Tab-separated table of C-alpha atoms in Angstrom:
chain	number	residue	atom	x	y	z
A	114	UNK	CA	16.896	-177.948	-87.155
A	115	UNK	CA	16.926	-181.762	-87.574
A	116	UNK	CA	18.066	-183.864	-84.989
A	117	UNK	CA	20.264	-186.863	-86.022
A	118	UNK	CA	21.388	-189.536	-83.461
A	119	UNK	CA	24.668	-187.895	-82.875
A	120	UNK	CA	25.703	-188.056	-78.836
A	121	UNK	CA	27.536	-184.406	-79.410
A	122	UNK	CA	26.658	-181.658	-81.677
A	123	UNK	CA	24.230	-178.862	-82.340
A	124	UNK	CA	21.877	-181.490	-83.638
A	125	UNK	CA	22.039	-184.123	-81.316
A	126	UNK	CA	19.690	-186.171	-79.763
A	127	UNK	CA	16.446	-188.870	-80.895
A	128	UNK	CA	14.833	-187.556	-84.178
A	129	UNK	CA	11.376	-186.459	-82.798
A	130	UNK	CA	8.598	-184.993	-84.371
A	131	UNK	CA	7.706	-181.134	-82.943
A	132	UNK	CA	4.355	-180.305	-81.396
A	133	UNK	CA	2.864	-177.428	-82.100
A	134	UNK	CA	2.876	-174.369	-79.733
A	135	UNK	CA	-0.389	-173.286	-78.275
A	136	UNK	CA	-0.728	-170.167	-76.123
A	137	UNK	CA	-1.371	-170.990	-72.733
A	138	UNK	CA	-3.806	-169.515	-70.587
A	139	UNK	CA	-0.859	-167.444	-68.111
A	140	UNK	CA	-0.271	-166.142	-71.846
A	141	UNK	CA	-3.693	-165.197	-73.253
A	142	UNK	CA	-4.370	-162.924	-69.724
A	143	UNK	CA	-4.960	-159.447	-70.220
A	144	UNK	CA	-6.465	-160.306	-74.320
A	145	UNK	CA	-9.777	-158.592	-74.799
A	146	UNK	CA	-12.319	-160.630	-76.439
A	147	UNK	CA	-14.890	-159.584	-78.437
A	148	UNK	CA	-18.380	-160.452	-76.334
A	149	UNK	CA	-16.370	-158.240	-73.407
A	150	UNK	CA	-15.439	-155.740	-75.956
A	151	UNK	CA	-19.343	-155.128	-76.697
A	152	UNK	CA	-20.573	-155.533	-73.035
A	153	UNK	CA	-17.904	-152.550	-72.307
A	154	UNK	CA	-19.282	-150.434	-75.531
A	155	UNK	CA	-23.129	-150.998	-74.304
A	156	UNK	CA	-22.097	-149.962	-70.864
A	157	UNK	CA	-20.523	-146.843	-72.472
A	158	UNK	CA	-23.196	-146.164	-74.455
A	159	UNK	CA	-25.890	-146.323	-71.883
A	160	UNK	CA	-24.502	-145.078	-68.854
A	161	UNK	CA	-21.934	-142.396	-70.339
A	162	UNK	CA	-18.624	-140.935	-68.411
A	163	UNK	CA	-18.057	-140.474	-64.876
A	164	UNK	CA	-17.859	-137.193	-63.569
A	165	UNK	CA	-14.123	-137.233	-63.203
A	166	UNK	CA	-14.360	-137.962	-66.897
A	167	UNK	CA	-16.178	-135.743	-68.246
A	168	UNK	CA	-14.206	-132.924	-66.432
A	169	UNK	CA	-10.857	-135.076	-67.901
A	170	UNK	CA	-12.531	-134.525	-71.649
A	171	UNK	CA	-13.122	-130.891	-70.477
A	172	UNK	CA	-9.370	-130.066	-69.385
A	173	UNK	CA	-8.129	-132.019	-73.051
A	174	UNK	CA	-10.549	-129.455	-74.850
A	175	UNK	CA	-8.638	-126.781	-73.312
A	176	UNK	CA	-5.382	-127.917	-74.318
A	177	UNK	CA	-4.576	-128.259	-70.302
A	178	UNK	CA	-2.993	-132.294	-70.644
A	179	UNK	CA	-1.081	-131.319	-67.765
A	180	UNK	CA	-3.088	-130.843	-65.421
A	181	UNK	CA	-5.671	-134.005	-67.073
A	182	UNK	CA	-2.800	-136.380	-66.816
A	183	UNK	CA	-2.352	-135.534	-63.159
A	184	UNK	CA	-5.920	-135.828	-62.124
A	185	UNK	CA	-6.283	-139.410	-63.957
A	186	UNK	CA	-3.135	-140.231	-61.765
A	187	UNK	CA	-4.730	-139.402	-58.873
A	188	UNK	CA	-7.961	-141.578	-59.582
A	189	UNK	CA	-6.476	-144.599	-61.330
A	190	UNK	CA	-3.421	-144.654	-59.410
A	191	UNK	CA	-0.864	-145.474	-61.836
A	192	UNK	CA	1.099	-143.491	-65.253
A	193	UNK	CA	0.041	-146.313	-67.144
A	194	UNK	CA	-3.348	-146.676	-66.538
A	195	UNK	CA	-3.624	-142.821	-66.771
A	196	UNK	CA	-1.600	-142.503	-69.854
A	197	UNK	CA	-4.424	-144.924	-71.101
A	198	UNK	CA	-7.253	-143.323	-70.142
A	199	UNK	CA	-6.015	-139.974	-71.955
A	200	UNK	CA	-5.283	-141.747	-74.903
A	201	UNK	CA	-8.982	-143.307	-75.034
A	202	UNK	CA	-10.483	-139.944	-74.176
A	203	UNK	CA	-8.478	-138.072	-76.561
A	204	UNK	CA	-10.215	-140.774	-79.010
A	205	UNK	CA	-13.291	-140.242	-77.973
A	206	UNK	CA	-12.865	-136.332	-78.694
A	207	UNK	CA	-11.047	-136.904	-82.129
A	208	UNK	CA	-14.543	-139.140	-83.324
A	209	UNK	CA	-16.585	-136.558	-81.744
A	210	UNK	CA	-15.189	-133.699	-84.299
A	211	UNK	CA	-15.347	-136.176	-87.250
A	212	UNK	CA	-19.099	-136.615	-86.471
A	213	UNK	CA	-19.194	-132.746	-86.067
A	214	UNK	CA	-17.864	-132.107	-89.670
């Protein structure tokens, strides 16, 4: 919408040229970049799962989510973060059975 030099009106006001929006930084926060996207896969890669884990990936094998989405509660502290880590575990099981076949 245009403004004119109307005093009253939807488009009232000085004509003025827009400026473009730019994210600011309160608004980029939580964004995963790409170098920290590798430094997390290296870590992965060389230092594997913790115990709690591995015995998570153990419990999803089983078909016992139950009683995996309680124990991540219990370590991470919140729904969220455990509904998370299940979802990235269950991943991590799905690619494992690709590689298998």
């Amino acid at each position: 919408m245009a403004r004119t030099n109307l005093r009253s009106g939807l488009n009232r006001g000085h004509p003025t040229t827009p400026i473009a929006k730019t994210l600011r930084p309160s608004q980029r926060k939580g964004h995963l970049s790409t170098k920290t996207q590798f430094v997390r896969s290296v870590v992965r890669e060389v230092a594997g799962f913790s115990a709690y884990e591995r015995r998570v990936l153990e419990l999803l094998r089983n078909s016992k989510d139950k009683k995996a989405r309680k124990l991540t509660k219990k370590r991470l502290g919140t729904l969220l973060r455990s509904k998370r880590k299940l979802e990235e575990l269950q991943g991590v099981i799905q690619e494992s059975r690709r590689a298998a076949h």
